[in-house]
XYZ file of N, CA, C and O in Angstrom:
612
model
N 0.492 12.703 7.750
C 0.291 11.931 6.553
C -0.995 12.381 5.899
O -1.986 12.588 6.556
N -1.038 12.486 4.600
C -2.204 12.992 3.912
C -3.182 11.904 3.522
O -3.042 10.754 3.885
N -4.156 12.288 2.757
C -5.172 11.372 2.265
C -4.525 10.322 1.385
O -3.603 10.594 0.641
N -5.020 9.105 1.463
C -4.439 8.022 0.708
C -5.433 7.480 -0.296
O -6.618 7.441 -0.047
N -4.938 7.038 -1.423
C -5.749 6.433 -2.460
C -5.208 5.043 -2.716
O -4.019 4.872 -2.914
N -6.072 4.073 -2.753
C -5.627 2.698 -2.950
C -5.653 2.326 -4.412
O -6.643 2.507 -5.092
N -4.557 1.789 -4.893
C -4.505 1.229 -6.228
C -4.896 -0.229 -6.074
O -4.071 -1.053 -5.727
N -6.153 -0.534 -6.297
C -6.639 -1.866 -5.990
C -7.170 -2.569 -7.232
O -8.131 -3.296 -7.170
N -6.559 -2.331 -8.352
C -7.040 -2.894 -9.582
C -6.850 -4.400 -9.612
O -5.769 -4.881 -9.312
N -7.894 -5.142 -9.966
C -7.711 -6.572 -10.108
C -6.891 -6.832 -11.361
O -7.329 -6.558 -12.461
N -5.702 -7.301 -11.186
C -4.803 -7.520 -12.316
C -4.500 -9.001 -12.451
O -4.427 -9.707 -11.459
N -4.289 -9.408 -13.673
C -3.810 -10.758 -13.880
C -2.310 -10.742 -13.647
O -1.594 -9.972 -14.273
N -1.833 -11.574 -12.715
C -0.405 -11.566 -12.442
C 0.406 -11.953 -13.679
O 0.138 -12.955 -14.316
N 1.330 -11.098 -14.012
C 2.249 -11.395 -15.103
C 3.440 -12.123 -14.506
O 3.935 -11.726 -13.465
N 3.885 -13.191 -15.145
C 5.016 -13.914 -14.575
C 6.276 -13.043 -14.583
O 6.583 -12.401 -15.579
N 6.930 -13.016 -13.451
C 8.173 -12.264 -13.328
C 9.298 -13.228 -13.020
O 9.147 -14.129 -12.197
N 10.402 -13.011 -13.675
C 11.581 -13.802 -13.378
C 12.041 -13.447 -11.971
O 12.145 -12.272 -11.622
N 12.286 -14.437 -11.115
C 12.683 -14.144 -9.725
C 14.144 -13.704 -9.620
O 15.020 -14.483 -9.264
N 14.394 -12.445 -9.909
C 15.759 -11.932 -9.840
C 16.180 -11.741 -8.380
O 15.344 -11.735 -7.475
N 17.469 -11.550 -8.174
C 17.994 -11.307 -6.830
C 17.336 -10.083 -6.215
O 16.946 -10.086 -5.050
N 17.181 -9.022 -7.015
C 16.587 -7.790 -6.512
C 15.120 -7.986 -6.131
O 14.680 -7.497 -5.097
N 14.366 -8.690 -6.963
C 12.951 -8.921 -6.657
C 12.795 -9.743 -5.387
O 11.932 -9.461 -4.561
N 13.628 -10.758 -5.248
C 13.573 -11.585 -4.036
C 13.910 -10.740 -2.803
O 13.237 -10.832 -1.779
N 14.936 -9.911 -2.902
C 15.347 -9.075 -1.769
C 14.255 -8.081 -1.400
O 13.947 -7.894 -0.213
N 13.649 -7.444 -2.386
C 12.589 -6.462 -2.125
C 11.384 -7.148 -1.497
O 10.832 -6.665 -0.501
N 10.961 -8.283 -2.042
C 9.799 -8.989 -1.475
C 10.092 -9.472 -0.055
O 9.238 -9.359 0.828
N 11.289 -9.989 0.183
C 11.642 -10.425 1.544
C 11.603 -9.252 2.511
O 11.093 -9.375 3.629
N 12.133 -8.118 2.096
C 12.136 -6.931 2.958
C 10.708 -6.448 3.219
O 10.376 -6.053 4.339
N 9.858 -6.487 2.204
C 8.464 -6.083 2.386
C 7.741 -7.008 3.366
O 6.966 -6.554 4.202
N 7.996 -8.297 3.266
C 7.348 -9.257 4.169
C 7.798 -9.076 5.621
O 7.046 -9.387 6.540
N 8.996 -8.565 5.817
C 9.511 -8.358 7.187
C 8.969 -7.074 7.824
O 9.060 -6.903 9.031
N 8.419 -6.189 7.033
C 7.916 -4.913 7.548
C 6.437 -5.049 7.869
O 5.719 -5.800 7.234
N 5.983 -4.280 8.835
C 4.555 -4.290 9.153
C 3.911 -3.070 8.510
O 4.464 -1.974 8.546
N 2.801 -3.256 7.890
C 2.088 -2.144 7.277
C 2.711 -1.721 5.951
O 3.549 -2.401 5.381
N 2.266 -0.570 5.492
C 2.747 -0.029 4.223
C 4.085 0.659 4.426
O 4.352 1.217 5.484
N 4.910 0.635 3.395
C 6.227 1.254 3.463
C 6.544 1.943 2.143
O 6.095 1.519 1.085
N 7.322 2.992 2.221
C 7.713 3.726 1.013
C 8.941 3.078 0.382
O 9.647 2.290 1.008
N 9.197 3.430 -0.854
C 10.380 2.930 -1.552
C 11.652 3.367 -0.828
O 12.600 2.593 -0.687
N 11.669 4.601 -0.345
C 12.833 5.118 0.368
C 13.074 4.330 1.657
O 14.205 3.955 1.959
N 12.004 4.087 2.428
C 12.144 3.306 3.665
C 12.618 1.893 3.355
O 13.454 1.340 4.072
N 12.095 1.317 2.289
C 12.493 -0.028 1.893
C 13.962 -0.057 1.477
O 14.715 -0.948 1.878
N 14.379 0.940 0.705
C 15.775 1.062 0.284
C 16.693 1.139 1.507
O 17.704 0.436 1.587
N 16.335 1.960 2.479
C 17.137 2.098 3.693
C 17.194 0.792 4.485
O 18.247 0.430 5.023
N 16.087 0.055 4.538
C 16.066 -1.231 5.236
C 16.961 -2.248 4.531
O 17.690 -3.008 5.191
N 16.931 -2.260 3.210
C 17.782 -3.179 2.449
C 19.257 -2.849 2.664
O 20.079 -3.751 2.888
N 19.580 -1.560 2.599
C 20.960 -1.129 2.830
C 21.423 -1.514 4.244
O 22.547 -1.969 4.441
N 20.538 -1.327 5.234
C 20.873 -1.671 6.623
C 21.121 -3.170 6.779
O 21.912 -3.591 7.623
N 20.468 -3.965 5.937
C 20.662 -5.418 5.963
C 21.884 -5.843 5.154
O 22.144 -7.032 5.003
N 22.605 -4.862 4.597
C 23.812 -5.169 3.833
C 23.547 -5.577 2.392
O 24.420 -6.134 1.732
N 22.345 -5.320 1.902
C 22.009 -5.669 0.523
C 22.296 -4.466 -0.357
O 21.725 -3.396 -0.177
N 23.200 -4.644 -1.287
C 23.591 -3.563 -2.182
C 22.596 -3.499 -3.332
O 22.495 -4.431 -4.132
N 21.868 -2.402 -3.362
C 20.851 -2.202 -4.393
C 20.645 -0.697 -4.536
O 20.688 0.031 -3.546
N 20.457 -0.243 -5.743
C 20.251 1.180 -5.964
C 18.802 1.582 -5.714
O 17.887 0.772 -5.867
N 18.588 2.826 -5.345
C 17.243 3.326 -5.105
C 16.394 3.220 -6.374
O 15.224 2.848 -6.318
N 16.980 3.513 -7.525
C 16.259 3.398 -8.794
C 15.818 1.960 -9.022
O 14.700 1.709 -9.482
N 16.660 1.013 -8.663
C 16.317 -0.408 -8.803
C 15.166 -0.773 -7.878
O 14.275 -1.535 -8.257
N 15.153 -0.211 -6.675
C 14.039 -0.462 -5.753
C 12.745 0.048 -6.374
O 11.733 -0.668 -6.396
N 12.756 1.267 -6.909
C 11.558 1.820 -7.538
C 11.110 0.967 -8.729
O 9.924 0.658 -8.884
N 12.046 0.578 -9.588
C 11.703 -0.242 -10.756
C 11.154 -1.597 -10.332
O 10.201 -2.102 -10.928
N 11.750 -2.178 -9.313
C 11.303 -3.483 -8.822
C 9.904 -3.386 -8.229
O 9.039 -4.227 -8.499
N 9.656 -2.346 -7.431
C 8.323 -2.154 -6.863
C 7.285 -1.957 -7.972
O 6.179 -2.503 -7.901
N 7.649 -1.196 -8.986
C 6.728 -0.978 -10.105
C 6.399 -2.310 -10.795
O 5.230 -2.601 -11.086
N 7.415 -3.118 -11.055
C 7.197 -4.414 -11.711
C 6.346 -5.333 -10.840
O 5.439 -6.014 -11.339
N 6.625 -5.360 -9.542
C 5.851 -6.201 -8.627
C 4.407 -5.719 -8.527
O 3.474 -6.529 -8.436
N 4.206 -4.413 -8.554
C 2.856 -3.855 -8.533
C 2.111 -4.260 -9.802
O 0.985 -4.749 -9.745
N 2.731 -4.058 -10.947
C 2.087 -4.399 -12.224
C 1.769 -5.885 -12.329
O 0.828 -6.264 -13.006
N 2.547 -6.722 -11.662
C 2.303 -8.164 -11.722
C 1.254 -8.604 -10.701
O 0.920 -9.780 -10.615
N 0.740 -7.657 -9.899
C -0.311 -7.981 -8.949
C 0.175 -8.521 -7.619
O -0.607 -9.063 -6.838
N 1.455 -8.354 -7.312
C 2.006 -8.904 -6.080
C 1.994 -7.930 -4.908
O 2.351 -8.306 -3.795
N 1.608 -6.681 -5.155
C 1.632 -5.673 -4.098
C 0.292 -4.957 -3.993
O -0.415 -4.786 -4.976
N -0.037 -4.521 -2.778
C -1.107 -3.557 -2.568
C -0.408 -2.213 -2.427
O 0.654 -2.114 -1.805
N -1.001 -1.180 -3.004
C -0.381 0.140 -3.022
C -1.409 1.172 -2.586
O -2.552 1.137 -3.025
N -0.990 2.057 -1.704
C -1.794 3.222 -1.364
C -0.949 4.442 -1.690
O 0.277 4.377 -1.739
N -1.630 5.536 -1.930
C -0.912 6.756 -2.296
C -1.215 7.830 -1.266
O -2.373 8.109 -0.973
N -0.154 8.429 -0.741
C -0.321 9.552 0.171
C -0.848 10.755 -0.605
O -0.725 10.824 -1.813
N -1.394 11.705 0.127
C -1.897 12.926 -0.503
C -0.788 13.625 -1.289
O -1.028 14.224 -2.327
N 0.443 13.509 -0.797
C 1.584 14.118 -1.489
C 1.910 13.404 -2.798
O 2.690 13.900 -3.599
N 1.325 12.217 -3.010
C 1.578 11.459 -4.231
C 2.516 10.285 -4.039
O 2.619 9.434 -4.922
N 3.194 10.240 -2.902
C 4.123 9.123 -2.663
C 3.341 7.825 -2.522
O 2.323 7.765 -1.852
N 3.855 6.784 -3.144
C 3.235 5.469 -3.054
C 3.840 4.692 -1.894
O 5.041 4.767 -1.652
N 2.976 3.944 -1.219
C 3.386 3.065 -0.133
C 2.982 1.648 -0.512
O 1.916 1.433 -1.094
N 3.804 0.673 -0.153
C 3.641 -0.692 -0.638
C 3.561 -1.702 0.503
O 4.160 -1.511 1.553
N 2.862 -2.811 0.230
C 2.895 -3.981 1.099
C 2.541 -5.188 0.246
O 1.854 -5.042 -0.761
N 3.016 -6.370 0.637
C 2.722 -7.558 -0.177
C 1.219 -7.817 -0.236
O 0.519 -7.671 0.764
N 0.750 -8.213 -1.394
C -0.664 -8.550 -1.571
C -0.860 -10.013 -1.183
O -0.109 -10.881 -1.615
N -1.881 -10.288 -0.400
C -2.178 -11.679 -0.056
C -2.491 -12.492 -1.313
O -2.944 -11.936 -2.323
N -2.291 -13.796 -1.239
C -2.488 -14.667 -2.397
C -3.917 -14.635 -2.921
O -4.143 -14.849 -4.111
N -4.887 -14.328 -2.057
C -6.278 -14.366 -2.495
C -6.784 -13.023 -3.023
O -7.980 -12.825 -3.189
N -5.904 -12.080 -3.291
C -6.324 -10.858 -3.967
C -6.036 -9.579 -3.213
O -5.541 -9.597 -2.096
N -6.381 -8.465 -3.876
C -6.107 -7.153 -3.297
C -7.020 -6.892 -2.110
O -8.036 -7.542 -1.926
N -6.642 -5.935 -1.327
C -7.390 -5.567 -0.129
C -7.724 -4.078 -0.175
O -7.132 -3.311 -0.927
N -8.656 -3.702 0.658
C -8.981 -2.299 0.858
C -8.618 -1.956 2.293
O -8.754 -2.803 3.189
N -8.176 -0.729 2.511
C -7.684 -0.333 3.825
C -8.297 0.985 4.257
O -8.580 1.857 3.433
N -8.475 1.130 5.534
C -8.805 2.409 6.153
C -7.496 2.883 6.763
O -6.876 2.157 7.548
N -7.051 4.069 6.384
C -5.726 4.550 6.761
C -5.843 5.864 7.521
O -6.570 6.775 7.115
N -5.108 5.969 8.641
C -5.081 7.204 9.425
C -4.304 8.274 8.659
O -3.168 8.037 8.231
N -4.929 9.443 8.501
C -4.283 10.547 7.784
C -3.119 11.137 8.554
O -2.296 11.848 7.987
N -3.024 10.866 9.842
C -1.961 11.473 10.643
C -0.765 10.548 10.835
O 0.365 10.960 10.607
N -1.011 9.323 11.261
C 0.115 8.440 11.589
C 0.346 7.332 10.574
O 1.361 6.649 10.619
N -0.599 7.117 9.654
C -0.434 6.090 8.632
C -0.889 4.704 9.040
O -0.766 3.761 8.261
N -1.424 4.547 10.253
C -1.938 3.251 10.686
C -2.945 2.756 9.667
O -3.803 3.518 9.222
N -2.829 1.496 9.249
C -3.774 0.965 8.275
C -4.470 -0.255 8.848
O -3.859 -1.058 9.547
N -5.749 -0.351 8.553
C -6.570 -1.486 8.961
C -7.310 -1.991 7.724
O -7.927 -1.222 7.003
N -7.235 -3.290 7.501
C -7.954 -3.895 6.396
C -9.452 -3.844 6.680
O -9.873 -4.023 7.814
N -10.233 -3.572 5.644
C -11.682 -3.539 5.800
C -12.317 -4.560 4.870
O -11.795 -4.851 3.793
N -13.438 -5.103 5.305
C -14.217 -6.019 4.471
C -14.828 -5.199 3.349
O -15.530 -4.225 3.609
N -14.568 -5.578 2.129
C -15.028 -4.765 1.011
C -15.743 -5.591 -0.055
O -15.770 -5.216 -1.221
N -16.326 -6.708 0.352
C -17.054 -7.542 -0.603
C -18.144 -6.781 -1.330
O -18.376 -6.983 -2.527
N -18.825 -5.889 -0.621
C -19.890 -5.091 -1.233
C -19.319 -4.215 -2.347
O -19.908 -4.095 -3.422
N -18.166 -3.611 -2.106
C -17.529 -2.756 -3.123
C -17.141 -3.588 -4.339
O -17.372 -3.178 -5.482
N -16.568 -4.760 -4.101
C -16.153 -5.625 -5.206
C -17.352 -6.042 -6.046
O -17.309 -5.985 -7.278
N -18.432 -6.458 -5.400
C -19.635 -6.873 -6.130
C -20.238 -5.692 -6.898
O -20.653 -5.838 -8.054
N -20.264 -4.519 -6.268
C -20.786 -3.327 -6.927
C -19.987 -3.016 -8.190
O -20.560 -2.756 -9.258
N -18.658 -3.041 -8.099
C -17.806 -2.738 -9.253
C -18.045 -3.745 -10.382
O -18.136 -3.374 -11.550
N -18.169 -5.010 -10.031
C -18.432 -6.042 -11.042
C -19.796 -5.840 -11.689
O -19.943 -5.955 -12.909
N -20.817 -5.535 -10.880
C -22.165 -5.320 -11.406
C -22.220 -4.114 -12.337
O -22.849 -4.171 -13.404
N -21.589 -3.017 -11.937
C -21.578 -1.811 -12.772
C -20.889 -2.117 -14.101
O -21.402 -1.767 -15.173
N -19.751 -2.774 -14.046
C -19.012 -3.095 -15.269
C -19.847 -3.983 -16.187
O -19.980 -3.699 -17.385
N -20.411 -5.017 -15.631
C -21.211 -5.944 -16.434
C -22.421 -5.233 -17.035
O -22.729 -5.395 -18.220
N -23.105 -4.446 -16.231
C -24.288 -3.738 -16.696
C -24.015 -2.741 -17.803
O -24.899 -2.416 -18.593
N -22.804 -2.255 -17.869
C -22.455 -1.257 -18.883
C -21.616 -1.848 -20.018
O -21.114 -1.121 -20.871
N -21.455 -3.174 -19.998
C -20.728 -3.838 -21.075
C -19.224 -3.654 -21.017
O -18.555 -3.629 -22.047
N -18.666 -3.541 -19.820
C -17.223 -3.391 -19.666
C -16.624 -4.651 -19.047
O -17.311 -5.397 -18.354
N -15.351 -4.836 -19.285
C -14.605 -5.909 -18.629
C -13.260 -5.353 -18.202
O -12.887 -4.246 -18.583
N -12.549 -6.116 -17.410
C -11.222 -5.719 -16.923
C -11.265 -4.347 -16.259
O -10.357 -3.532 -16.433
N -12.319 -4.086 -15.499
C -12.485 -2.801 -14.832
C -11.587 -2.736 -13.605
O -11.493 -3.697 -12.834
N -10.929 -1.633 -13.448
C -10.099 -1.372 -12.280
C -10.805 -0.331 -11.437
O -11.572 0.476 -11.959
N -10.540 -0.360 -10.134
C -11.169 0.631 -9.272
C -10.218 1.105 -8.194
O -9.250 0.432 -7.862
N -10.524 2.276 -7.679
C -9.769 2.863 -6.588
C -10.752 3.211 -5.486
O -11.800 3.792 -5.764
N -10.428 2.825 -4.274
C -11.275 3.132 -3.127
C -10.428 3.895 -2.125
O -9.334 3.457 -1.778
N -10.909 5.049 -1.697
C -10.203 5.849 -0.694
C -10.963 5.805 0.613
O -12.121 6.201 0.659
N -10.349 5.301 1.638
C -10.915 5.322 2.980
C -9.838 5.860 3.912
O -8.849 5.186 4.180
N -10.013 7.081 4.350
C -9.061 7.664 5.283
C -9.830 8.230 6.458
O -11.021 8.507 6.375
N -9.143 8.369 7.548
C -9.749 8.937 8.736
C -8.661 9.267 9.737
O -7.484 9.347 9.378
N -9.056 9.424 10.960
C -8.113 9.690 12.039
C -8.329 8.606 13.092
O -9.448 8.456 13.595
N -7.289 7.848 13.391
C -7.400 6.771 14.372
C -7.606 7.354 15.771
O -7.310 8.536 16.007
N -8.108 6.531 16.685
C -8.381 7.011 18.037
C -7.158 7.629 18.727
O -7.275 8.707 19.303
N -5.985 6.975 18.691
C -4.838 7.613 19.366
C -4.527 9.013 18.830
O -4.255 9.931 19.609
N -4.606 9.191 17.498
C -4.347 10.521 16.927
C -5.473 11.486 17.271
O -5.231 12.657 17.561
N -6.700 11.002 17.248
C -7.847 11.862 17.569
C -7.757 12.342 19.009
O -7.938 13.521 19.288
N -7.426 11.436 19.928
C -7.341 11.827 21.332
C -6.127 12.715 21.594
O -6.176 13.595 22.437
N -5.059 12.518 20.835
C -3.876 13.377 20.979
C -4.209 14.803 20.561
O -3.697 15.754 21.139
N -5.100 14.957 19.572
C -5.502 16.295 19.120
C -6.471 16.941 20.098
O -6.501 18.145 20.230
N -7.262 16.116 20.790
C -8.226 16.657 21.759
C -7.502 17.251 22.956
O -7.884 18.262 23.498
N -6.385 16.615 23.347
C -5.592 17.094 24.483
C -4.278 17.602 23.913
O -3.288 16.886 23.888
N -4.231 18.840 23.406
C -3.028 19.360 22.773
C -1.855 19.435 23.747
O -2.016 19.717 24.926
N -0.701 19.148 23.195
C 0.568 19.240 23.934
C 0.594 18.340 25.155
O 1.371 18.569 26.072
N -0.227 17.291 25.186
C -0.220 16.399 26.349
C 1.119 15.690 26.492
O 1.568 15.439 27.606
N 1.767 15.397 25.365
C 3.074 14.725 25.438
C 4.096 15.640 26.110
O 4.932 15.171 26.865
N 4.016 16.927 25.797
C 4.981 17.862 26.411
C 4.733 17.992 27.907
O 5.679 18.077 28.681
N 3.472 17.950 28.324
C 3.179 18.100 29.747
C 3.587 16.870 30.538
O 3.889 16.959 31.703
N 3.603 15.708 29.860
C 3.922 14.463 30.571
C 5.368 14.051 30.385
O 5.793 13.059 30.917
N 6.132 14.824 29.641
C 7.515 14.430 29.331
C 8.427 14.672 30.515
O 8.240 15.446 31.362
């Protein structure tokens, strides 16, 4: 997995009509752990017997993102990954570049800094992107001992 960029813009939620597709996508997102791609979400919905087109999944995710209901990170390849946004606002994540493991990080300092910079320069409605990527311990140790899985298989 490549470097990830978080789309963490503070947005005013736009009211969305609760369509069948939006409800199905949000329910599927809530059942998954961590970030998920549109393709993975589409496959999960299909496996649950929910008939929905891949284009509809993408459009629904886009609408939910624009309304402030999702946190989104972007892989280095450009693919977006989604997860439901908590009611109290967007989050920042540290994401493993190899396996995609994500951990929420305390980012109050970043939020205050962004607000201070915007205010000091006479801006409002400022959006920001924070990239925090690394290699988690399991992936780091797997790289230190190459082919250990093959030797223990």
